[in-house]
Short mmCIF file of C-alpha atoms in Angstrom, two decimals:
data_model
loop_
_atom_site.label_atom_id
_atom_site.label_comp_id
_atom_site.label_asym_id
_atom_site.label_seq_id
_atom_site.Cartn_x
_atom_site.Cartn_y
_atom_site.Cartn_z
CA MET A 23 26.91 73.67 117.26
CA GLY A 24 28.27 70.22 116.45
CA GLY A 25 29.07 71.44 112.94
CA ALA A 26 31.11 74.36 114.28
CA LEU A 27 32.99 72.04 116.58
CA ASN A 28 33.81 69.76 113.65
CA GLN A 29 35.57 72.68 111.99
CA LEU A 30 38.09 72.82 114.82
CA PRO A 31 40.16 69.75 113.85
CA ILE A 32 39.83 70.69 110.18
CA GLY A 33 41.11 74.20 110.85
CA LEU A 34 43.89 73.02 113.11
CA SER A 35 45.08 70.32 110.71
CA ILE A 36 45.08 72.77 107.79
CA GLY A 37 47.02 75.06 110.08
CA ALA A 38 49.41 72.18 110.79
CA VAL A 39 49.99 71.61 107.08
CA LEU A 40 50.53 75.34 106.58
CA LEU A 41 52.96 75.23 109.47
CA LEU A 42 54.94 72.39 107.88
CA ILE A 43 55.14 74.33 104.62
CA ALA A 44 55.93 77.56 106.45
CA LEU A 45 58.70 75.83 108.43
CA GLY A 46 60.36 75.01 105.14
CA LEU A 47 59.91 78.59 103.99
CA THR A 48 61.37 79.79 107.29
CA PHE A 49 64.63 78.31 106.08
CA THR A 50 64.67 79.41 102.45
CA PHE A 51 62.62 82.62 102.66
CA GLY A 52 62.93 83.67 106.29
CA GLN A 53 66.63 82.89 106.72
CA MET A 54 67.99 83.27 103.20
CA GLY A 55 65.52 85.77 101.75
CA VAL A 56 64.89 83.67 98.66
CA ILE A 57 61.30 83.68 97.40
CA ASN A 58 61.15 80.18 96.00
CA MET A 59 58.01 79.85 93.88
CA ALA A 60 58.85 76.19 93.29
CA HIS A 61 58.44 75.44 96.99
CA GLY A 62 54.84 74.40 96.28
CA GLU A 63 56.05 71.88 93.73
CA PHE A 64 58.29 70.29 96.35
CA ILE A 65 55.08 69.72 98.34
CA MET A 66 53.61 68.10 95.25
CA ALA A 67 56.74 65.98 94.81
CA GLY A 68 56.43 64.78 98.40
CA ALA A 69 52.78 63.92 97.86
CA TYR A 70 53.54 61.90 94.73
CA THR A 71 56.34 60.15 96.59
CA ALA A 72 53.74 59.01 99.12
CA TYR A 73 51.50 57.94 96.20
CA LEU A 74 54.26 55.81 94.68
CA LEU A 75 55.17 54.30 98.03
CA GLN A 76 51.66 53.66 99.35
CA ASP A 77 52.09 49.91 99.00
CA VAL A 78 55.47 50.00 100.73
CA GLY A 79 54.15 51.69 103.82
CA PHE A 80 53.34 55.12 105.10
CA PRO A 81 56.22 55.36 107.62
CA ILE A 82 58.68 54.89 104.75
CA ALA A 83 56.97 57.60 102.72
CA LEU A 84 57.78 60.39 105.22
CA PRO A 85 61.60 60.13 105.13
CA ALA A 86 61.50 59.26 101.43
CA ALA A 87 59.47 62.38 100.63
CA PHE A 88 61.84 64.49 102.76
CA LEU A 89 64.76 63.11 100.76
CA VAL A 90 63.14 63.49 97.33
CA ALA A 91 61.94 67.05 97.91
CA GLY A 92 65.16 67.95 99.75
CA LEU A 93 67.36 66.76 96.91
CA MET A 94 65.23 68.67 94.41
CA GLY A 95 65.68 71.80 96.51
CA LEU A 96 69.41 71.21 96.85
CA ALA A 97 69.75 70.74 93.10
CA LEU A 98 67.75 73.90 92.41
CA GLU A 99 69.93 75.91 94.80
CA ARG A 100 73.25 74.54 93.54
CA VAL A 101 72.41 74.71 89.83
CA ALA A 102 70.42 77.92 89.63
CA ILE A 103 69.46 79.97 92.67
CA ARG A 104 72.96 80.52 94.04
CA HIS A 105 73.87 82.48 90.90
CA PHE A 106 71.02 84.88 91.65
CA TYR A 107 71.59 85.82 95.29
CA GLY A 108 70.83 89.48 95.90
CA ARG A 109 68.56 89.60 92.83
CA PRO A 110 65.10 88.84 94.23
CA LEU A 111 63.17 89.64 91.07
CA ASP A 112 65.28 87.33 88.93
CA THR A 113 65.01 84.61 91.57
CA LEU A 114 61.26 84.98 91.57
CA LEU A 115 61.02 84.57 87.80
CA LEU A 116 63.50 81.72 87.77
CA THR A 117 61.76 79.69 90.45
CA TRP A 118 58.35 80.42 88.94
CA GLY A 119 59.60 78.95 85.67
CA VAL A 120 60.94 75.92 87.52
CA SER A 121 57.57 75.57 89.23
CA LEU A 122 55.74 75.46 85.86
CA VAL A 123 58.22 72.92 84.50
CA LEU A 124 57.74 70.71 87.54
CA GLN A 125 53.94 70.89 87.29
CA GLN A 126 54.07 69.86 83.65
CA ALA A 127 56.54 67.09 84.48
CA ALA A 128 54.04 65.76 87.04
CA ARG A 129 51.28 65.82 84.43
CA ASP A 130 53.47 63.85 82.01
CA LEU A 131 54.52 61.34 84.65
CA PHE A 132 51.31 60.79 86.59
CA GLY A 133 48.59 62.18 84.31
CA ALA A 134 46.56 65.37 84.72
CA PRO A 135 43.71 63.93 86.84
CA ASN A 136 44.13 63.80 90.60
CA VAL A 137 45.15 60.55 92.20
CA GLN A 138 44.12 59.30 95.61
CA VAL A 139 46.50 57.93 98.21
CA VAL A 140 44.85 55.28 100.35
CA SER A 141 45.41 56.18 104.00
CA PRO A 142 46.83 53.38 106.09
CA GLY A 143 44.25 51.53 108.19
CA TRP A 144 45.60 52.71 111.51
CA LEU A 145 44.82 56.32 110.57
CA ARG A 146 41.10 55.66 110.02
CA GLY A 147 38.71 56.31 112.84
CA SER A 148 38.56 59.09 115.34
CA VAL A 149 38.44 60.15 118.95
CA GLY A 150 35.29 62.25 119.34
CA VAL A 151 35.31 64.96 116.68
CA LEU A 152 39.03 64.43 116.13
CA PRO A 153 39.81 62.07 113.22
CA TYR A 154 43.07 60.14 113.56
CA ASN A 155 44.46 61.38 110.25
CA ARG A 156 44.07 65.02 111.28
CA LEU A 157 45.45 64.30 114.72
CA PHE A 158 48.43 62.65 113.06
CA ILE A 159 49.09 65.74 110.93
CA MET A 160 49.06 67.95 114.03
CA LEU A 161 51.47 65.63 115.81
CA LEU A 162 53.70 65.56 112.74
CA ALA A 163 53.80 69.36 112.66
CA ALA A 164 54.45 69.57 116.41
CA LEU A 165 57.26 67.03 116.12
CA SER A 166 58.78 68.95 113.20
CA VAL A 167 58.73 72.19 115.18
CA VAL A 168 60.56 70.53 118.08
CA ALA A 169 63.06 68.86 115.74
CA ILE A 170 63.81 72.11 113.94
CA TRP A 171 64.09 74.07 117.14
CA ALA A 172 66.57 71.53 118.48
CA TYR A 173 68.48 71.50 115.20
CA LEU A 174 68.83 75.28 115.08
CA ASN A 175 69.58 75.80 118.75
CA ARG A 176 71.34 72.67 119.91
CA SER A 177 73.39 71.30 117.01
CA ALA A 178 76.62 72.43 115.40
CA PRO A 179 75.29 72.59 111.82
CA GLY A 180 72.23 74.48 113.08
CA ARG A 181 74.43 76.99 114.87
CA ARG A 182 76.47 77.36 111.69
CA MET A 183 73.29 77.99 109.72
CA ARG A 184 72.16 80.69 112.14
CA ALA A 185 75.59 82.30 112.03
CA VAL A 186 75.46 82.51 108.23
CA MET A 187 71.94 83.94 108.25
CA GLN A 188 72.80 86.54 110.89
CA ASN A 189 76.02 87.77 109.36
CA ARG A 190 77.07 86.17 106.11
CA GLY A 191 80.30 88.10 105.62
CA LEU A 192 81.47 87.50 109.15
CA ALA A 193 80.60 83.80 108.88
CA ALA A 194 82.84 83.44 105.84
CA THR A 195 85.77 85.15 107.58
CA THR A 196 85.15 83.00 110.67
CA GLY A 197 85.94 79.95 108.55
CA ILE A 198 82.45 78.77 107.62
CA ASP A 199 81.88 77.46 104.10
CA THR A 200 78.79 79.58 103.43
CA GLY A 201 78.02 77.93 100.09
CA ARG A 202 77.73 74.55 101.77
CA VAL A 203 75.48 75.98 104.48
CA ASP A 204 73.24 77.52 101.80
CA GLY A 205 72.88 74.15 100.11
CA LEU A 206 72.03 72.43 103.39
CA THR A 207 69.51 75.15 104.26
CA PHE A 208 67.73 74.55 100.98
CA PHE A 209 67.87 70.80 101.44
CA ILE A 210 66.14 70.96 104.83
CA GLY A 211 63.64 73.65 103.84
CA SER A 212 62.59 71.80 100.71
CA GLY A 213 62.57 68.46 102.52
CA LEU A 214 60.02 69.87 104.96
CA ALA A 215 57.83 70.78 101.99
CA GLY A 216 58.00 67.12 100.99
CA VAL A 217 56.84 66.08 104.46
CA ALA A 218 53.94 68.55 104.17
CA GLY A 219 53.06 66.90 100.88
CA VAL A 220 52.81 63.51 102.56
CA ALA A 221 50.54 65.03 105.20
CA LEU A 222 48.28 66.45 102.49
CA THR A 223 47.72 62.99 101.00
CA LEU A 224 45.92 62.09 104.24
CA ILE A 225 43.24 64.73 103.78
CA GLY A 226 42.75 65.01 100.04
CA PRO A 227 43.63 63.90 96.52
CA VAL A 228 47.01 64.58 94.89
CA GLY A 229 47.35 66.56 91.67
CA PRO A 230 50.05 68.41 89.73
CA THR A 231 48.87 71.77 91.09
CA LEU A 232 48.57 70.63 94.71
CA GLY A 233 51.30 72.96 95.92
CA THR A 234 49.87 76.11 94.41
CA TYR A 235 46.78 75.86 96.66
CA TYR A 236 48.87 76.13 99.77
CA ILE A 237 51.96 78.11 98.87
CA VAL A 238 50.42 81.59 99.05
CA ASP A 239 48.88 80.88 102.46
CA ALA A 240 52.20 79.52 103.67
CA PHE A 241 54.03 82.68 102.60
CA LEU A 242 51.37 84.65 104.49
CA VAL A 243 52.09 82.55 107.59
CA VAL A 244 55.80 83.35 107.37
CA VAL A 245 55.19 87.06 106.88
CA ALA A 246 52.48 87.34 109.54
CA GLY A 247 54.52 85.32 112.02
CA GLY A 248 57.64 87.43 111.58
CA LEU A 249 60.49 86.44 109.28
CA GLY A 250 62.51 83.47 110.47
CA GLN A 251 60.58 83.18 113.75
CA LEU A 252 59.50 79.71 114.87
CA LYS A 253 56.90 80.67 117.47
CA GLY A 254 55.48 83.32 115.18
CA ALA A 255 55.04 80.74 112.45
CA VAL A 256 53.28 78.35 114.85
CA LEU A 257 50.77 80.98 116.00
CA ALA A 258 50.20 82.43 112.56
CA ALA A 259 49.68 78.97 111.02
CA ALA A 260 47.13 77.94 113.66
CA GLY A 261 45.35 81.30 113.32
CA LEU A 262 45.25 81.21 109.55
CA GLY A 263 44.13 77.57 109.45
CA LEU A 264 41.27 78.22 111.88
CA LEU A 265 40.23 81.47 110.24
CA ASN A 266 40.22 79.74 106.88
CA SER A 267 38.11 76.78 107.94
CA TYR A 268 35.60 78.80 109.97
CA ALA A 269 35.25 81.46 107.28
CA GLU A 270 34.59 78.64 104.82
CA PHE A 271 32.10 77.06 107.19
CA TRP A 272 30.10 80.23 107.73
CA THR A 273 30.32 81.62 104.20
CA ASN A 274 31.78 79.81 101.17
CA ALA A 275 35.21 78.91 99.83
CA SER A 276 35.83 82.01 97.70
CA LEU A 277 34.45 84.47 100.22
CA ALA A 278 36.54 82.75 102.88
CA LYS A 279 39.71 83.52 100.92
CA VAL A 280 38.67 87.15 100.67
CA ILE A 281 38.09 87.30 104.43
CA VAL A 282 41.49 85.72 105.12
CA PHE A 283 43.34 88.10 102.81
CA VAL A 284 41.57 91.15 104.19
CA ALA A 285 42.38 90.01 107.73
CA ILE A 286 46.07 89.56 106.82
CA ILE A 287 46.25 92.92 105.07
CA GLY A 288 44.61 94.56 108.08
CA PHE A 289 46.98 92.81 110.47
CA LEU A 290 50.07 93.82 108.53
CA GLN A 291 48.89 97.43 108.54
CA PHE A 292 49.28 97.43 112.30
CA ARG A 293 52.23 95.05 112.61
CA PRO A 294 54.16 95.15 109.35
CA GLN A 295 57.01 93.26 110.99
CA GLY A 296 54.79 90.30 111.92
CA LEU A 297 53.83 88.83 115.28
CA PHE A 298 57.37 88.53 116.58
CA VAL A 299 60.37 90.67 115.86
CA LEU A 300 64.00 90.10 116.59
CA ARG A 301 65.36 92.76 118.87
CA SER A 302 69.00 93.38 119.34
CA ARG A 303 71.35 96.26 119.81
CA ALA A 304 73.51 95.22 116.91
CA LEU A 305 70.72 94.37 114.54
CA THR A 306 70.53 96.68 111.56
CA MET B 18 104.56 85.04 106.27
CA LEU B 19 102.16 87.29 104.34
CA SER B 20 103.23 88.76 101.07
CA VAL B 21 101.02 91.07 99.03
CA GLU B 22 102.20 91.92 95.51
CA GLY B 23 100.73 94.62 93.26
CA LEU B 24 97.23 94.08 94.62
CA GLU B 25 94.38 95.76 92.77
CA ALA B 26 90.70 95.66 93.73
CA GLY B 27 87.57 97.77 93.73
CA TYR B 28 83.80 97.84 93.67
CA GLY B 29 82.23 97.42 90.25
CA THR B 30 83.97 99.82 87.92
CA ALA B 31 85.36 101.96 90.75
CA ARG B 32 88.92 100.92 91.45
CA VAL B 33 90.15 101.47 95.00
CA LEU B 34 93.53 99.74 95.18
CA PHE B 35 96.17 100.48 92.58
CA GLY B 36 98.96 97.97 93.00
CA VAL B 37 99.53 97.71 96.76
CA SER B 38 102.49 95.63 97.98
CA LEU B 39 103.49 94.80 101.54
CA GLU B 40 105.17 92.08 103.58
CA VAL B 41 104.48 90.83 107.09
CA ALA B 42 107.29 88.73 108.56
CA PRO B 43 106.58 86.03 111.19
CA GLY B 44 105.92 87.64 114.58
CA GLN B 45 105.83 91.09 113.12
CA LEU B 46 103.20 93.74 113.77
CA MET B 47 102.54 95.69 110.61
CA CYS B 48 100.39 98.78 110.83
CA VAL B 49 98.41 100.06 107.84
CA MET B 50 97.62 103.75 108.15
CA GLY B 51 96.01 106.49 106.12
CA ARG B 52 93.07 108.82 106.02
CA ASN B 53 89.47 107.74 105.56
CA GLY B 54 88.69 106.38 102.13
CA VAL B 55 92.24 105.62 101.01
CA GLY B 56 91.51 101.89 100.76
CA LYS B 57 92.60 100.40 104.11
CA THR B 58 89.51 98.27 104.67
CA THR B 59 89.39 97.36 100.98
CA LEU B 60 92.97 96.15 101.29
CA LEU B 61 92.16 93.91 104.26
CA ASN B 62 88.99 92.61 102.61
CA THR B 63 90.95 91.72 99.50
CA ILE B 64 93.69 90.03 101.52
CA MET B 65 90.99 87.89 103.20
CA GLY B 66 89.18 87.14 99.93
CA VAL B 67 85.97 88.95 100.86
CA LEU B 68 86.59 91.07 97.76
CA PRO B 69 88.16 89.51 94.67
CA ALA B 70 91.55 90.81 93.60
CA THR B 71 91.45 92.09 90.02
CA ALA B 72 95.24 91.94 89.74
CA GLY B 73 98.23 91.07 91.87
CA SER B 74 98.67 88.27 94.37
CA VAL B 75 98.37 87.37 98.05
CA THR B 76 100.78 84.75 99.35
CA PHE B 77 100.45 83.24 102.82
CA ASP B 78 103.20 80.96 104.15
CA GLY B 79 104.57 80.53 100.65
CA ARG B 80 101.21 79.50 99.28
CA ASP B 81 99.35 81.57 96.68
CA VAL B 82 95.92 82.21 98.23
CA THR B 83 94.76 84.91 95.80
CA ARG B 84 91.90 82.80 94.45
CA LEU B 85 90.92 81.01 97.68
CA ARG B 86 87.62 81.75 99.37
CA PRO B 87 87.62 83.43 102.80
CA HIS B 88 86.92 80.27 104.82
CA GLU B 89 89.77 78.46 103.08
CA ARG B 90 92.14 81.25 104.11
CA VAL B 91 90.90 80.98 107.69
CA ARG B 92 91.70 77.27 107.64
CA LEU B 93 95.24 78.04 106.50
CA GLY B 94 95.78 80.21 109.58
CA MET B 95 94.64 83.71 108.65
CA GLY B 96 92.39 85.31 111.28
CA TYR B 97 90.27 88.37 110.55
CA VAL B 98 88.51 90.83 112.83
CA PRO B 99 86.51 93.10 110.51
CA GLN B 100 85.71 96.73 111.21
CA GLY B 101 82.78 97.66 113.44
CA HIS B 102 82.93 95.01 116.21
CA GLU B 103 80.84 92.52 114.27
CA THR B 104 79.23 89.52 115.94
CA PHE B 105 76.47 86.99 115.32
CA PRO B 106 73.95 89.07 117.29
CA GLN B 107 71.41 86.38 118.17
CA LEU B 108 73.92 83.73 119.12
CA SER B 109 75.11 83.79 122.71
CA VAL B 110 78.66 84.86 123.45
CA MET B 111 79.49 81.17 123.89
CA GLY B 112 77.68 80.38 120.63
CA ASN B 113 79.84 82.91 118.82
CA LEU B 114 82.97 81.20 120.11
CA GLN B 115 81.64 77.69 119.49
CA VAL B 116 80.75 78.43 115.90
CA ALA B 117 84.31 79.65 115.38
CA LEU B 118 85.71 76.52 117.03
CA GLU B 119 83.60 74.25 114.86
CA ALA B 120 84.89 76.02 111.76
CA ALA B 121 88.50 76.09 112.95
CA PRO B 122 91.25 74.01 111.33
CA HIS B 123 91.83 72.30 114.71
CA LYS B 124 89.10 70.79 116.87
CA ASP B 125 90.67 71.49 120.25
CA GLY B 126 88.02 72.71 122.69
CA GLY B 127 90.77 74.23 124.82
CA ALA B 128 91.04 77.06 122.31
CA VAL B 129 87.81 78.59 123.63
CA ASP B 130 89.22 78.69 127.16
CA GLU B 131 92.46 80.19 125.86
CA ALA B 132 90.52 82.94 124.09
CA LEU B 133 88.56 83.60 127.27
CA GLU B 134 91.82 83.85 129.21
CA VAL B 135 92.85 86.61 126.81
CA PHE B 136 89.52 88.39 127.39
CA PRO B 137 88.41 87.40 130.89
CA GLY B 138 85.80 90.16 130.79
CA LEU B 139 83.68 87.93 128.55
CA LYS B 140 83.44 85.10 131.06
CA PRO B 141 80.39 86.41 132.98
CA LEU B 142 78.62 87.14 129.68
CA LEU B 143 78.80 83.70 128.04
CA LYS B 144 75.03 83.12 127.99
CA ARG B 145 74.05 86.62 126.81
CA PRO B 146 73.11 87.16 123.16
CA ALA B 147 76.05 88.91 121.53
CA GLY B 148 73.76 91.62 120.17
CA PHE B 149 73.08 92.85 123.70
CA LEU B 150 76.72 93.50 124.58
CA SER B 151 78.21 96.98 124.54
CA GLY B 152 80.36 97.98 121.60
CA GLY B 153 83.55 97.38 123.55
CA GLN B 154 82.43 93.96 124.72
CA GLN B 155 81.44 93.08 121.18
CA GLN B 156 84.90 94.06 119.98
CA GLN B 157 86.48 91.82 122.61
CA LEU B 158 84.20 89.02 121.50
CA ALA B 159 85.11 89.66 117.87
CA MET B 160 88.82 89.31 118.70
CA ALA B 161 88.24 86.28 120.93
CA ARG B 162 86.30 84.64 118.11
CA ALA B 163 89.20 85.13 115.72
CA LEU B 164 91.66 83.78 118.30
CA VAL B 165 89.65 80.56 118.79
CA ALA B 166 90.85 79.39 115.36
CA ARG B 167 94.47 79.83 116.63
CA PRO B 168 95.53 81.95 113.65
CA ARG B 169 99.18 82.44 112.78
CA LEU B 170 98.40 85.85 111.34
CA LEU B 171 95.76 88.11 112.87
CA ILE B 172 94.29 90.85 110.71
CA LEU B 173 92.56 93.64 112.66
CA ASP B 174 90.58 96.48 111.13
CA GLU B 175 90.46 99.50 113.47
CA PRO B 176 89.84 97.50 116.65
CA THR B 177 89.55 100.64 118.77
CA GLU B 178 87.15 102.58 116.57
CA GLY B 179 83.99 103.69 118.38
CA ILE B 180 84.91 101.90 121.60
CA GLN B 181 84.73 103.33 125.12
CA PRO B 182 88.17 104.52 126.36
CA SER B 183 88.49 101.99 129.22
CA ILE B 184 88.21 99.10 126.78
CA ILE B 185 90.49 100.77 124.20
CA ILE B 186 93.31 100.46 126.74
CA GLU B 187 92.45 96.81 127.34
CA ILE B 188 92.36 96.03 123.64
CA GLU B 189 95.63 97.84 123.12
CA GLU B 190 97.30 95.87 125.90
CA THR B 191 95.92 92.64 124.48
CA ILE B 192 97.34 93.41 121.06
CA GLU B 193 100.69 94.12 122.68
CA ARG B 194 100.56 90.86 124.64
CA LEU B 195 99.64 88.78 121.60
CA HIS B 196 102.44 90.44 119.70
CA ARG B 197 104.97 89.65 122.41
CA ALA B 198 103.75 86.04 122.38
CA GLY B 199 104.87 85.91 118.76
CA LEU B 200 101.63 86.33 116.80
CA ALA B 201 102.07 88.12 113.49
CA MET B 202 99.56 90.91 112.97
CA LEU B 203 98.34 93.24 110.29
CA LEU B 204 96.61 96.16 111.95
CA VAL B 205 94.70 99.04 110.45
CA GLU B 206 94.84 101.99 112.81
CA GLN B 207 93.92 105.65 112.48
CA TYR B 208 95.79 106.94 115.49
CA LEU B 209 99.45 107.71 115.11
CA ASP B 210 100.36 107.46 118.80
CA LEU B 211 98.78 104.03 119.08
CA ALA B 212 100.53 102.84 115.94
CA LEU B 213 103.85 104.20 117.25
CA ARG B 214 103.46 102.26 120.50
CA LEU B 215 102.47 98.95 118.92
CA ALA B 216 103.89 98.55 115.44
CA ASP B 217 107.21 97.16 114.17
CA ARG B 218 106.65 98.47 110.70
CA PHE B 219 104.11 100.65 108.95
CA VAL B 220 102.57 101.29 105.56
CA ILE B 221 100.74 104.52 104.79
CA LEU B 222 98.15 104.32 102.04
CA ASP B 223 97.07 107.29 100.00
CA ALA B 224 94.45 107.04 97.24
CA GLY B 225 94.99 103.31 96.83
CA HIS B 226 98.79 103.52 96.63
CA VAL B 227 101.48 102.86 99.22
CA ALA B 228 102.68 106.39 99.94
CA ARG B 229 105.25 105.56 102.63
CA SER B 230 106.52 102.45 104.37
CA GLY B 231 109.26 101.57 106.78
CA PRO B 232 110.09 100.68 110.39
CA ALA B 233 107.91 102.32 113.04
CA ARG B 234 110.63 104.72 114.20
CA GLU B 235 110.43 106.43 110.79
CA LEU B 236 106.79 107.23 111.46
CA GLN B 237 107.34 110.94 111.94
CA GLY B 238 108.09 114.16 110.15
CA GLU B 239 106.13 116.69 108.20
CA ASP B 240 105.15 114.44 105.29
CA VAL B 241 103.86 111.65 107.53
CA HIS B 242 101.59 114.09 109.35
CA ARG B 243 100.43 115.50 106.05
CA LEU B 244 99.46 111.98 104.87
CA LEU B 245 97.51 111.25 108.05
CA ALA B 246 95.97 114.66 108.76
CA VAL B 247 92.23 114.82 108.33
#
């Protein structure tokens, strides 16, 4: 039974990483409807940022990774994606291409083999079955959820962002510079991917394809949780993380993926709109 | 105040406006009329920059705004209440007004209270999500939101369409009051009697052209009815 109990922090911390990634997608995919295939590479960029800064200190790496990944996202939105709004298929191809370019760039810069980030000393050790590094990831995700909730619901730029996502045309004629809001949305969403990347360095090696392992699961979290819904994303991420780790524990890695996908497909048959749905008289 | 010259616009290859011209003087209430599908909403959208003008010009306060984006026009003092009592459905009523204040050219918080004085019916609803209001309440909110920016020209697209009769009267009285207070307005309205009561001048559109225009008292006769009859 001890083995099964050990899976709990593993599942929850994977869920926490998925949540961090999904939070970013909540902005770019959930709010703006852009399927950004390069989102996974922003995770990778955040992870390599932590790798480069490991001698400087872990607390510096978090904001630095947010900034690096955020600026990459902002650049991608300003230079390319904004010309493709309303054309999902083209956006998909475009960002997929960008994702391949970024992976190759990482190979050229850091080499194809994985690198290891040495966790800071204060994250080694554990309380009971709960290792500090996994506990830290969960706290990081919880903190990010609170910060994002406060940003969206309690700050002026957050309110502006919600206004644009709820009614773009009306926002423009209310005096909001929608292009600027789009850029900021991408900056924050991509920055969160960078933070997720830093979290991943605590539980595994870093490689050019790091992001691709997690991006599909993260999209599933967003869809299963309900588009653009914070509490849905939290529940779906925890559920998916746990399901993944227990399915892996009781079967094997590839069968676990099959089980997860079948479960998601089954779930979406019954609730195609996800766990939570926005209800409103005026919503079309 | 607002001067539209030979404006042309459309959707893709379908042209809707064929050289529309009109003037709104300071403090004047100009009513745009015409049957469904003659280009009234397209005209307003093009004046606000929601749709690009393919030819012609829009001048506001002596400044050519034809190529400006919608939010830049709002900052110059043009207010717009689009058709269909639109709101930000998941923001509270207060949130709808705040977001307008934060985007306004001025930063005077008193503007929200002023807008609520114009529509006191919204005061008990401030915490409700806008999407849960009735159509009439949403229309009042839509107008209050535009007023928060303290526009010098208010553009209204069929503010009484699909609204319960008790609120139509309120909205009508509000338009009259704002007009008396000296606010210039460009109003799209389907109903002749309402237009007659409110407007200083009128323009009747037909198939993307200005078919008739003049002072409100000339809004009568066989040909006017023919242009407006459904």
